[in-house]
PDB file of C-alpha atoms in Angstrom:
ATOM      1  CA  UNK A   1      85.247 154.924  99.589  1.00  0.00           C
ATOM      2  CA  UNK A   2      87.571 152.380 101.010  1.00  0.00           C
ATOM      3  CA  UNK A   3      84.615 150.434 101.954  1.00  0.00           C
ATOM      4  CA  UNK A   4      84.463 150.283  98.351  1.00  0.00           C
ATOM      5  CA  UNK A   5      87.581 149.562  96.980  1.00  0.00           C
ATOM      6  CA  UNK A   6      87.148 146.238  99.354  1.00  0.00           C
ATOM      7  CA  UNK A   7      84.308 145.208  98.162  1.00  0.00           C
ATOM      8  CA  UNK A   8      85.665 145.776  94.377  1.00  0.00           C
ATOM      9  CA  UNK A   9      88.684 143.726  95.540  1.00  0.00           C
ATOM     10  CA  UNK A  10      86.505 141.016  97.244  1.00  0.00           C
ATOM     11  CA  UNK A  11      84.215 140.645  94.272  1.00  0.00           C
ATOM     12  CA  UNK A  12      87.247 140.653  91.502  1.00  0.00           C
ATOM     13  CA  UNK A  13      88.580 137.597  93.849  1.00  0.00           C
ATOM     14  CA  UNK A  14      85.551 135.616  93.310  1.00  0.00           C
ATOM     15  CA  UNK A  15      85.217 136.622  89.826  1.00  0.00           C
ATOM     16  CA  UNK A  16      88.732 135.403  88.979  1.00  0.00           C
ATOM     17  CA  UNK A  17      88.260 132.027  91.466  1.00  0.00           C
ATOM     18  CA  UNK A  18      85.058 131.502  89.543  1.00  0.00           C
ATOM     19  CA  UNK A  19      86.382 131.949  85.871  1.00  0.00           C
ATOM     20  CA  UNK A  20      89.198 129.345  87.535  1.00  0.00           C
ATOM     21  CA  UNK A  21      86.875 127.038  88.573  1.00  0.00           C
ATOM     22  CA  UNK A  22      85.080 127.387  85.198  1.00  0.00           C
ATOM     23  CA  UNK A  23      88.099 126.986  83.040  1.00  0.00           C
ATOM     24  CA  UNK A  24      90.357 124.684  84.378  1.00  0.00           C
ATOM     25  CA  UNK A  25      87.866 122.788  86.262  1.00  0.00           C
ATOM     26  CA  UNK A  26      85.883 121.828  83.522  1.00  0.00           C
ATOM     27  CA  UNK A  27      88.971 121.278  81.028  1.00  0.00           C
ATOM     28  CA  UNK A  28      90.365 118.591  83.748  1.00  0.00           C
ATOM     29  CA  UNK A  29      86.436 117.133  84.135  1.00  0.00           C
ATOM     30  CA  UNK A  30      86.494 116.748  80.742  1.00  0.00           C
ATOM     31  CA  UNK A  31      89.961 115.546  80.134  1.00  0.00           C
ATOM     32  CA  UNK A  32      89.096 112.950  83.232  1.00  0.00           C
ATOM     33  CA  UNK A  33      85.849 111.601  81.445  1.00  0.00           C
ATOM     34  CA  UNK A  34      87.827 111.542  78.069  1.00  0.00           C
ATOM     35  CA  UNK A  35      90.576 109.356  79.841  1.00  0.00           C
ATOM     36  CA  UNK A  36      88.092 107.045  81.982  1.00  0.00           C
ATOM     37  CA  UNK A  37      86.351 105.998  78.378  1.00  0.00           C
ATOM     38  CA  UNK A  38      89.266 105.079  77.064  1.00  0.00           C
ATOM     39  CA  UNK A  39      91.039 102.811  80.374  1.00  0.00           C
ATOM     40  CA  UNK A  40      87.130 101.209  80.539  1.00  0.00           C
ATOM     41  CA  UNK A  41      87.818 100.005  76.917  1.00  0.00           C
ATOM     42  CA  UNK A  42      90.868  98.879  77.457  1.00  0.00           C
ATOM     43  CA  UNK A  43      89.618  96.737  80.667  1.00  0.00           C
ATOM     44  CA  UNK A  44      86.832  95.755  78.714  1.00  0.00           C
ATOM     45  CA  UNK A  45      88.824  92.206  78.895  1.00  0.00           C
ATOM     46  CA  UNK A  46      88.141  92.095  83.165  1.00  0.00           C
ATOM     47  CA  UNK A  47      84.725  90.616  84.306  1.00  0.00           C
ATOM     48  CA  UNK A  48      83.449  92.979  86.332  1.00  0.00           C
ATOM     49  CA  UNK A  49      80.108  92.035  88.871  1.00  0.00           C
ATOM     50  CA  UNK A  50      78.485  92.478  92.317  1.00  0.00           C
ATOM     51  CA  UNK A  51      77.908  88.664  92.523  1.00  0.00           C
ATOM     52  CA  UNK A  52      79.149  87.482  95.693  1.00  0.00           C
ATOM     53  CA  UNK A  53      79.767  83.986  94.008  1.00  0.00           C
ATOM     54  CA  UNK A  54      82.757  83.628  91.478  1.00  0.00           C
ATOM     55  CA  UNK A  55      81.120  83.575  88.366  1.00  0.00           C
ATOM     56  CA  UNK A  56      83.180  81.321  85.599  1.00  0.00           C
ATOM     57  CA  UNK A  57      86.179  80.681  88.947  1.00  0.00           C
ATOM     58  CA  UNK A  58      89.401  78.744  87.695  1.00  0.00           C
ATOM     59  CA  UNK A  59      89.678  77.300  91.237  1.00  0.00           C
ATOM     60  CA  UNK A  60      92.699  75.746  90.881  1.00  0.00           C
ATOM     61  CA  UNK A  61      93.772  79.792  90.462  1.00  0.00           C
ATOM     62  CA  UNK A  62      93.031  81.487  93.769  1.00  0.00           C
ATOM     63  CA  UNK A  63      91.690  84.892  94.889  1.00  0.00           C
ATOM     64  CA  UNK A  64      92.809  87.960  96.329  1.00  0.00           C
ATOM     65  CA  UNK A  65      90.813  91.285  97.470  1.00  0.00           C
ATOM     66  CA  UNK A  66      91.754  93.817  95.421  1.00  0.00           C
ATOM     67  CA  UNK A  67      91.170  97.585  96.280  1.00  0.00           C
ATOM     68  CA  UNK A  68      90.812 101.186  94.351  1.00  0.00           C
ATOM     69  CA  UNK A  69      90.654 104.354  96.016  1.00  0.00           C
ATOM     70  CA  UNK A  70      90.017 108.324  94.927  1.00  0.00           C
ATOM     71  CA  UNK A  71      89.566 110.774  96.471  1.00  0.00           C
ATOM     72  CA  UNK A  72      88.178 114.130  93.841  1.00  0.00           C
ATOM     73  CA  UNK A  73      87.367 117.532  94.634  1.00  0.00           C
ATOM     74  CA  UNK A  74      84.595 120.015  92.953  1.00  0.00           C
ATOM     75  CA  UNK A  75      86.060 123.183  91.586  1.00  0.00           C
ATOM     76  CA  UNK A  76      85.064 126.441  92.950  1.00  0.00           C
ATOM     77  CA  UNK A  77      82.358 127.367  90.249  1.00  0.00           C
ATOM     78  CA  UNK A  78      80.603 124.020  90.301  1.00  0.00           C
ATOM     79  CA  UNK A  79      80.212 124.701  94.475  1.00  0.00           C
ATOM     80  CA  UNK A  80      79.140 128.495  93.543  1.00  0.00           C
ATOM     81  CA  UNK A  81      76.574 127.019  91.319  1.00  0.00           C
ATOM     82  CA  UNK A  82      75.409 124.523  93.693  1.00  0.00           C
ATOM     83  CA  UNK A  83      74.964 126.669  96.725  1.00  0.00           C
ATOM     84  CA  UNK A  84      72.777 129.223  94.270  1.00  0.00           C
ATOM     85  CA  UNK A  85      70.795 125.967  93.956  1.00  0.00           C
ATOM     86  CA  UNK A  86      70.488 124.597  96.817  1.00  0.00           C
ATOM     87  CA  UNK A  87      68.131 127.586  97.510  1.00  0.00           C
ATOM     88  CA  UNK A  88      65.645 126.273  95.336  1.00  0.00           C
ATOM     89  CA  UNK A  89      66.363 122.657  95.616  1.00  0.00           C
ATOM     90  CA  UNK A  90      65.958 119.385  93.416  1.00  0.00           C
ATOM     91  CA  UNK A  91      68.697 117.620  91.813  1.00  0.00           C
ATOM     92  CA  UNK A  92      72.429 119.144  92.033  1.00  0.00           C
ATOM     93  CA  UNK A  93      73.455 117.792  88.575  1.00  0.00           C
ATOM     94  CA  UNK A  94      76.762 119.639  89.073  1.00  0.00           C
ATOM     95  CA  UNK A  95      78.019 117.278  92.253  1.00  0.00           C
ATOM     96  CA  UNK A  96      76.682 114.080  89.968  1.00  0.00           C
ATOM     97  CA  UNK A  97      79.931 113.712  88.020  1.00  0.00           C
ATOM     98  CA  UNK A  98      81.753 114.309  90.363  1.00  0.00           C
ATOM     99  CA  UNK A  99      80.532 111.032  92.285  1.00  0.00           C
ATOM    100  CA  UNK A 100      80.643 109.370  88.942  1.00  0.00           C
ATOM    101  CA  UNK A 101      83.909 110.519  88.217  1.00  0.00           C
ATOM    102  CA  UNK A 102      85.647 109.394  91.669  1.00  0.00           C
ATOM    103  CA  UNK A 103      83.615 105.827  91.720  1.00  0.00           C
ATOM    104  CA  UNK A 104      84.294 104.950  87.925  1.00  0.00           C
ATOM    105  CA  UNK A 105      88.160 105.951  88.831  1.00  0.00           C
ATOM    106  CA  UNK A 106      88.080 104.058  92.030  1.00  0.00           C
ATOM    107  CA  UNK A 107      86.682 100.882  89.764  1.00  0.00           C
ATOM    108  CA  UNK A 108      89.809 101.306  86.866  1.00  0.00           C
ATOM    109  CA  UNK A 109      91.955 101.497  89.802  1.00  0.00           C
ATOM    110  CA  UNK A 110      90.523  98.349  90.748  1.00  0.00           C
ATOM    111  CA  UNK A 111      90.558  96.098  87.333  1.00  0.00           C
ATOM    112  CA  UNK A 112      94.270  97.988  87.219  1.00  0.00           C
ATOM    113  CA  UNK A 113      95.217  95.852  90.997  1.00  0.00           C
ATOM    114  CA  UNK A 114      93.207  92.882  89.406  1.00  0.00           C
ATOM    115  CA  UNK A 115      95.510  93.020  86.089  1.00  0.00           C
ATOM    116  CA  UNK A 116      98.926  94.139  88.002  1.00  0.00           C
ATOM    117  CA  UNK A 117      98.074  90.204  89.930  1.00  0.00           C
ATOM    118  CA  UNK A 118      97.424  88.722  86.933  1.00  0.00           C
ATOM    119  CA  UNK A 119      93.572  87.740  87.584  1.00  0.00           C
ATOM    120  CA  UNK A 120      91.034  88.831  84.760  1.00  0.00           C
ATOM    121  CA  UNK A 121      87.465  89.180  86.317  1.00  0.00           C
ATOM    122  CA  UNK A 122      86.341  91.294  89.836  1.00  0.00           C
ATOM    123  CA  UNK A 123      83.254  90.071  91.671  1.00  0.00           C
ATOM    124  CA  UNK A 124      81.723  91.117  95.071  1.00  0.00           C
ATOM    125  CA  UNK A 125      82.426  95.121  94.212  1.00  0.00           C
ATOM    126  CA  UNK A 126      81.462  97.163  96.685  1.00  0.00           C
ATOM    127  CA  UNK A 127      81.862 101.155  97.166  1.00  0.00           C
ATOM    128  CA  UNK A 128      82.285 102.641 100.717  1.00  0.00           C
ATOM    129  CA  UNK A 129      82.173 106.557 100.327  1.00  0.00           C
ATOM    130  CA  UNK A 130      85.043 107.469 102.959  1.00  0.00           C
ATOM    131  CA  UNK A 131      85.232 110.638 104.639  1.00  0.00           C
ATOM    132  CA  UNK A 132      89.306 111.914 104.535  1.00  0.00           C
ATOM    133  CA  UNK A 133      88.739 115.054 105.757  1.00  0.00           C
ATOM    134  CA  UNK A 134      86.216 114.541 108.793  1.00  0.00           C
ATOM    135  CA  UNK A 135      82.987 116.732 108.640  1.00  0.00           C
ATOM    136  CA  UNK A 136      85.369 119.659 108.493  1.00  0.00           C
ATOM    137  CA  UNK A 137      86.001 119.461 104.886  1.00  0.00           C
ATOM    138  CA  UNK A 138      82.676 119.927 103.792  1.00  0.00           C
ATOM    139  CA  UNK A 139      82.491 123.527 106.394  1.00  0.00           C
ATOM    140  CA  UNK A 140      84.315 125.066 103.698  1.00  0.00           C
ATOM    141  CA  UNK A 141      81.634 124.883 100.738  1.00  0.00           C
ATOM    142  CA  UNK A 142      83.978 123.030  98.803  1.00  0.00           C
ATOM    143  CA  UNK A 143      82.960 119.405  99.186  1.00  0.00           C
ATOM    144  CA  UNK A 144      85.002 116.688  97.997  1.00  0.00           C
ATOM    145  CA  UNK A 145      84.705 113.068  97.678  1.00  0.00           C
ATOM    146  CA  UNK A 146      86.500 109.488  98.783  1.00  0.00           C
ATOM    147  CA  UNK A 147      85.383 106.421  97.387  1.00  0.00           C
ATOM    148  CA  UNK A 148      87.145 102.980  98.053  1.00  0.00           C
ATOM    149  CA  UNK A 149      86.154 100.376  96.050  1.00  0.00           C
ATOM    150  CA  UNK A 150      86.975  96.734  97.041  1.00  0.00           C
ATOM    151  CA  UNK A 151      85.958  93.423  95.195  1.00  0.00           C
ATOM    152  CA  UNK A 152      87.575  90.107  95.090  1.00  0.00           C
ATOM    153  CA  UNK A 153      89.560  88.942  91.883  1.00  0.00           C
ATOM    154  CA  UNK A 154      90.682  85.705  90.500  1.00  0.00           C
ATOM    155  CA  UNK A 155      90.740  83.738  87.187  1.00  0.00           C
ATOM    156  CA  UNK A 156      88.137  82.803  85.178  1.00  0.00           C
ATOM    157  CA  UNK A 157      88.197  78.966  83.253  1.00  0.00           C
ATOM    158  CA  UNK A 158      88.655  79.571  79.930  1.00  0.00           C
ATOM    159  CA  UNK A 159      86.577  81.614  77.422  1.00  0.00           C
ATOM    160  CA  UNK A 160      85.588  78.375  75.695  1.00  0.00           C
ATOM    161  CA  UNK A 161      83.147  77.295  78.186  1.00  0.00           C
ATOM    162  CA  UNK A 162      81.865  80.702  79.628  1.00  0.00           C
ATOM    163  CA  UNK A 163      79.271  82.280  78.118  1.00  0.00           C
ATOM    164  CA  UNK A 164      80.559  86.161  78.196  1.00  0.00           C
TER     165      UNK A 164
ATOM    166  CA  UNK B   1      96.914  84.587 104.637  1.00  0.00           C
ATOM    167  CA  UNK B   2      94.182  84.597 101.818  1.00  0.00           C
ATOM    168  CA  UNK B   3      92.064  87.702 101.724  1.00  0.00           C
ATOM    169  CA  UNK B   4      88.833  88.059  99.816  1.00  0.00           C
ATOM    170  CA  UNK B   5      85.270  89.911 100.670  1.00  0.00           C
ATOM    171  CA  UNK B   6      83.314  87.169  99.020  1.00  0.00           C
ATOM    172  CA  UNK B   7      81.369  84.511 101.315  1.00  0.00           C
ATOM    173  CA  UNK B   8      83.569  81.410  99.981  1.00  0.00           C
ATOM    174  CA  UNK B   9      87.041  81.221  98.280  1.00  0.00           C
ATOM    175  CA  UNK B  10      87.086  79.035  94.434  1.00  0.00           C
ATOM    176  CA  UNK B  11      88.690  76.093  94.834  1.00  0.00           C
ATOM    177  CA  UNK B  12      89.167  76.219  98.702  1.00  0.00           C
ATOM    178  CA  UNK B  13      86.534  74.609 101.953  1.00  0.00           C
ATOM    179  CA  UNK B  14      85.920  76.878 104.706  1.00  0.00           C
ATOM    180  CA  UNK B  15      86.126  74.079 107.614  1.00  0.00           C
ATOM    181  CA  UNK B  16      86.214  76.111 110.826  1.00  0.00           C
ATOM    182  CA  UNK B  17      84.755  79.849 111.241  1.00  0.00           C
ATOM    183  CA  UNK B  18      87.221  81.339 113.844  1.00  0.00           C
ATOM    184  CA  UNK B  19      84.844  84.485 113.912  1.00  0.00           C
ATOM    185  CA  UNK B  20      85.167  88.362 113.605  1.00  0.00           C
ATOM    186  CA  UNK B  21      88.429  89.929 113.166  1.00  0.00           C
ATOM    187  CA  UNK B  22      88.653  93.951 112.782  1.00  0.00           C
ATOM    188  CA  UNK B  23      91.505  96.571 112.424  1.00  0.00           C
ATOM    189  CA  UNK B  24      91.117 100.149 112.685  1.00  0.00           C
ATOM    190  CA  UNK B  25      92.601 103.136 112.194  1.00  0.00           C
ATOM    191  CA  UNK B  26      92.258 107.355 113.118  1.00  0.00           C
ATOM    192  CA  UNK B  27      94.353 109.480 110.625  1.00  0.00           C
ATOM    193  CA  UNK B  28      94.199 112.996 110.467  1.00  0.00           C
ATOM    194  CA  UNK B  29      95.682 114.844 107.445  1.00  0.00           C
ATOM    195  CA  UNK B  30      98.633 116.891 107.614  1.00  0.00           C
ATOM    196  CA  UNK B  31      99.017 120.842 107.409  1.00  0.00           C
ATOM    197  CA  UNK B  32     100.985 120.231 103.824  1.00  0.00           C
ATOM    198  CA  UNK B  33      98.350 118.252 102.209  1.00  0.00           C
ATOM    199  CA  UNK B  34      95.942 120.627 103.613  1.00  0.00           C
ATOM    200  CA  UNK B  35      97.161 123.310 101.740  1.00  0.00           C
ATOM    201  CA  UNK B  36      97.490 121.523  98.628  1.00  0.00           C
ATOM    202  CA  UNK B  37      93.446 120.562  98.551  1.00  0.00           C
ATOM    203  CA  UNK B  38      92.707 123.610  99.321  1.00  0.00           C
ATOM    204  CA  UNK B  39      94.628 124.938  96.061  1.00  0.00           C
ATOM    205  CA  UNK B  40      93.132 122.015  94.371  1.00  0.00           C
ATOM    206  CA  UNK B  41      89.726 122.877  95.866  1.00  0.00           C
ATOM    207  CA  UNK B  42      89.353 125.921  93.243  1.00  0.00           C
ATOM    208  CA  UNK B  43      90.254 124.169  90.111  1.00  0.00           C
ATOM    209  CA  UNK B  44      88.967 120.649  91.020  1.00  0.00           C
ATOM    210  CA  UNK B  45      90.207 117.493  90.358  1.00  0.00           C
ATOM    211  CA  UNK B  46      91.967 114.498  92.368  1.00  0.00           C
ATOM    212  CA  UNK B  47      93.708 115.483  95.372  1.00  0.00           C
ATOM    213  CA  UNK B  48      96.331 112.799  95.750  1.00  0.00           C
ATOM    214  CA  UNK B  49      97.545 113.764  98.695  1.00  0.00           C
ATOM    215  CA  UNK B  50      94.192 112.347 100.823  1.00  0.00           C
ATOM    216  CA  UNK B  51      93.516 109.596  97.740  1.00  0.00           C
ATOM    217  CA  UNK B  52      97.784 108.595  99.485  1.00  0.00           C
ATOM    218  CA  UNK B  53      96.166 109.067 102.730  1.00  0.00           C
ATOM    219  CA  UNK B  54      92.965 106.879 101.823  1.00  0.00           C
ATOM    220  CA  UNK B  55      95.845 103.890 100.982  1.00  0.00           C
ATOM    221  CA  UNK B  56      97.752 104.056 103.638  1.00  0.00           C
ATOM    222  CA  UNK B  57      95.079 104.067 106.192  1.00  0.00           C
ATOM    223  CA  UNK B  58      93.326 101.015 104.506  1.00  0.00           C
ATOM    224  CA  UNK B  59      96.757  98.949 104.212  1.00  0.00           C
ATOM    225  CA  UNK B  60      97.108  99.923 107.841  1.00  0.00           C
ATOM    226  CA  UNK B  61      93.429  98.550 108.574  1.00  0.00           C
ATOM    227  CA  UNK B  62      94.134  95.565 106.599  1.00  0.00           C
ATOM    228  CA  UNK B  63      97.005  95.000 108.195  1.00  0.00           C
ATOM    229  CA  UNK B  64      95.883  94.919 111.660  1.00  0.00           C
ATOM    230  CA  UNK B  65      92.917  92.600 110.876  1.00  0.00           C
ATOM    231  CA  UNK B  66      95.130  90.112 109.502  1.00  0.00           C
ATOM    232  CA  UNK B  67      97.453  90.164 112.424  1.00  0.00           C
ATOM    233  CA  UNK B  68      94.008  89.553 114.648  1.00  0.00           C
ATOM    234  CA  UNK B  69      93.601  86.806 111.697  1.00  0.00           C
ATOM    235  CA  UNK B  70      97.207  85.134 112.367  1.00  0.00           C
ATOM    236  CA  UNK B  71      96.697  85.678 116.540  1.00  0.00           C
ATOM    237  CA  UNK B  72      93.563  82.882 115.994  1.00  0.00           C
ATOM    238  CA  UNK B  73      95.097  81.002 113.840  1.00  0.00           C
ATOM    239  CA  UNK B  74      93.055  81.486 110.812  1.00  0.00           C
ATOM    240  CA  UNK B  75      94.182  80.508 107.223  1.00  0.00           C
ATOM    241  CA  UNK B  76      92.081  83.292 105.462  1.00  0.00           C
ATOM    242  CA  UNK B  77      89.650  86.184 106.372  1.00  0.00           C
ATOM    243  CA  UNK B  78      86.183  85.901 104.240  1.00  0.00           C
ATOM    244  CA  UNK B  79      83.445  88.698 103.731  1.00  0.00           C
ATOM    245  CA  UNK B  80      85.634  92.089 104.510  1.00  0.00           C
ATOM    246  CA  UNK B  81      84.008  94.996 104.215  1.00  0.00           C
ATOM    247  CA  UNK B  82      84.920  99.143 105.325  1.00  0.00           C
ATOM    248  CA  UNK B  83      83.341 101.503 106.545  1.00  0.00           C
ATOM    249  CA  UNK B  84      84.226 104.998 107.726  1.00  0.00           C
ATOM    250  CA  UNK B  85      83.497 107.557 110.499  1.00  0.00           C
ATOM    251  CA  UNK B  86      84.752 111.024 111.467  1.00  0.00           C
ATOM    252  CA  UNK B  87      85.836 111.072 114.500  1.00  0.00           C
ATOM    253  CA  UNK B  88      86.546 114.382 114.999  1.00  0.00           C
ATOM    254  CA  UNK B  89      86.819 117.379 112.099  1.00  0.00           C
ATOM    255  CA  UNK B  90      90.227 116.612 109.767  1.00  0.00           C
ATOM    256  CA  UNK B  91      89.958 113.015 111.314  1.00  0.00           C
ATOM    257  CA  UNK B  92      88.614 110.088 110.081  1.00  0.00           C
ATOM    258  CA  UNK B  93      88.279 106.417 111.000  1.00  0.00           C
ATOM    259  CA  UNK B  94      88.917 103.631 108.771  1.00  0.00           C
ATOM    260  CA  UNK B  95      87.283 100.257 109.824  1.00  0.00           C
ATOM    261  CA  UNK B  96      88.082  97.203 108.458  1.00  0.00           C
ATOM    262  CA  UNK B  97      86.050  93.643 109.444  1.00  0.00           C
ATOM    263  CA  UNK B  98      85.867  90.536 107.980  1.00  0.00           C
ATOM    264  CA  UNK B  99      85.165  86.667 109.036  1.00  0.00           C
ATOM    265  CA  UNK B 100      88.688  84.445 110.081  1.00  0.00           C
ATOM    266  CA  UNK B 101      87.876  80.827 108.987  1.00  0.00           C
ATOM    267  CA  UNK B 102      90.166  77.697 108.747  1.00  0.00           C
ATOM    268  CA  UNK B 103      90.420  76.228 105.295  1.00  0.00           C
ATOM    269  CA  UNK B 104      90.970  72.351 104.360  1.00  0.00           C
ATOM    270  CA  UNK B 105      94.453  71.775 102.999  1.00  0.00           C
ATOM    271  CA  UNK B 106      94.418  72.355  99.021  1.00  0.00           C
ATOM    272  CA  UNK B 107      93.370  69.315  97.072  1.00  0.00           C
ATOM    273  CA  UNK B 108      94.664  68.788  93.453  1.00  0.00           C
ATOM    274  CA  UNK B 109      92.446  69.807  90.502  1.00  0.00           C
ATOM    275  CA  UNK B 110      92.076  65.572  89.742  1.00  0.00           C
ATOM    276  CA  UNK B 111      91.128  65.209  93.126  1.00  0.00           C
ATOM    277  CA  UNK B 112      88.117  68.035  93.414  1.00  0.00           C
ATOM    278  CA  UNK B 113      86.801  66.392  89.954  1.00  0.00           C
ATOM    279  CA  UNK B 114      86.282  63.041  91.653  1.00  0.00           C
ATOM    280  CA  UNK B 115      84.686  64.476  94.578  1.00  0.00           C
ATOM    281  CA  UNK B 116      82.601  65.946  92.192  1.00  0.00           C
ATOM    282  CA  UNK B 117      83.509  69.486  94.503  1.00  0.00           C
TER     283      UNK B 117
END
């Protein structure tokens, strides 16, 4: 009987940690993704590329590195979900946004350094996926994710003669 | 010190490569931040605490790279790039490298125009 009442009390725990994990973990997901769309409007005004040249430099301007980091965790029910799964394999859609999330954050953070120095395109971005926690974190189940995004910024010439 | 992780700077001639400079650093996270993820870990979301951590160790990597910049002599570090490692479990390297070079002294916009630079 006490055997039980244990396992009654162990399962309520994950119940509750999985309506958690359901509730406020996908209101904050959401909210997140609602909040990125509207900063990568707003920076719609920064070049952003990969090109390791400066496409449209000022030079007379200069150029700095500029950095973004984030570091995002999965909620419990999205790691519940993916260990179910993992038992049948193919693609773990639930761990997708959360990359997306942390590397389009890492990016705004980014533009935002780029801005704060006044220069108005990025170029050279490049994403390192960091681990914070050492291969401990992921023992847990609950994996989480560190991105650091670095680019160079500087000034473009003026719109008249670029073609963007 | 100029800082950039493209191959050339706009505006500026790379006359000397001085070669590889490199700063590293081995944090661990503390007990109190710990706990806080592992709160966070249920509901999801950005744990600040490590995304603090994440800056500091990079500023700190940075840091020491350009102080292995200044110790050559160099006037600017091209090409950075990070990586990461973990060291041990709740550590983890950050590893900053990048190319010191020399630059030419700054020539006035007239001046690059006639040089046709």
């Amino acid at each position: 009987m006490g055997d039980l009442i244990m396992f009654g009390i162990q399962i309520g725990g994950v119940v509750i940690l999985l309506g958690l994990g359901f509730g406020i973990g996908g209101y904050t997901e959401r909210k997140h993704f609602k909040r990125l769309n509207a900063r990568e409007i707003e920076c719609k005004g920064v070049l952003v590329s990969t090109l390791s040249s400066h496409p449209y430099a000022d030079p007379t301007q200069g150029s700095e590195m500029v950095i973004g980091e984030c570091v995002i965790a999965t909620d419990y029910f999205k790691s519940f979900v993916t260990k179910l799964k993992k038992v049948i394999g193919g693609e773990l859609r639930a761990y997708l946004s959360l990359m997306d999330r942390s590397r389009r954050e890492a990016v705004l953070r980014l533009v935002a350094d780029a801005q704060a120095h006044g220069y108005d395109a990025v170029c050279n971005v490049r994403f390192v996926s960091a681990d914070v926690g050492g291969s401990s974190s992921m023992k847990k189940g609950s994996a989480m994710v560190a991105i650091i995004a670095s680019g160079t910024a500087y000034r473009r010439v003026a719109p008249a003669t670029s073609a963007s | 010190m100029i800082v950039v992780n493209t191959e050339t700077i706009p505006g500026r001639e790379i006359t000397a490569i001085l070669g590889l400079v490199q700063g590293n650093t081995v944090r661990s996270k503390n007990v109190g931040r710990d706990i806080a993820a592992g709160f966070k870990n249920m509901v999801g979301g950005e744990l600040k605490g490590y995304t603090q951590l994440l800056v500091e160790s990079r500023r700190q990597s940075v840091e020491r790279m350009i102080a292995q910049g200044n110790e050559l002599g160099a006037d600017a570090v091209v090409n950075v790039r990070f990586t990461t490692s973990a060291v041990t479990s709740g550590a983890a390297e950050l590893y900053a490298y990048g190319t010191a070079v020399k630059l030419a002294a700054v020539e006035s916009p007239a001046m690059t125009e006639m040089t046709g630079a």
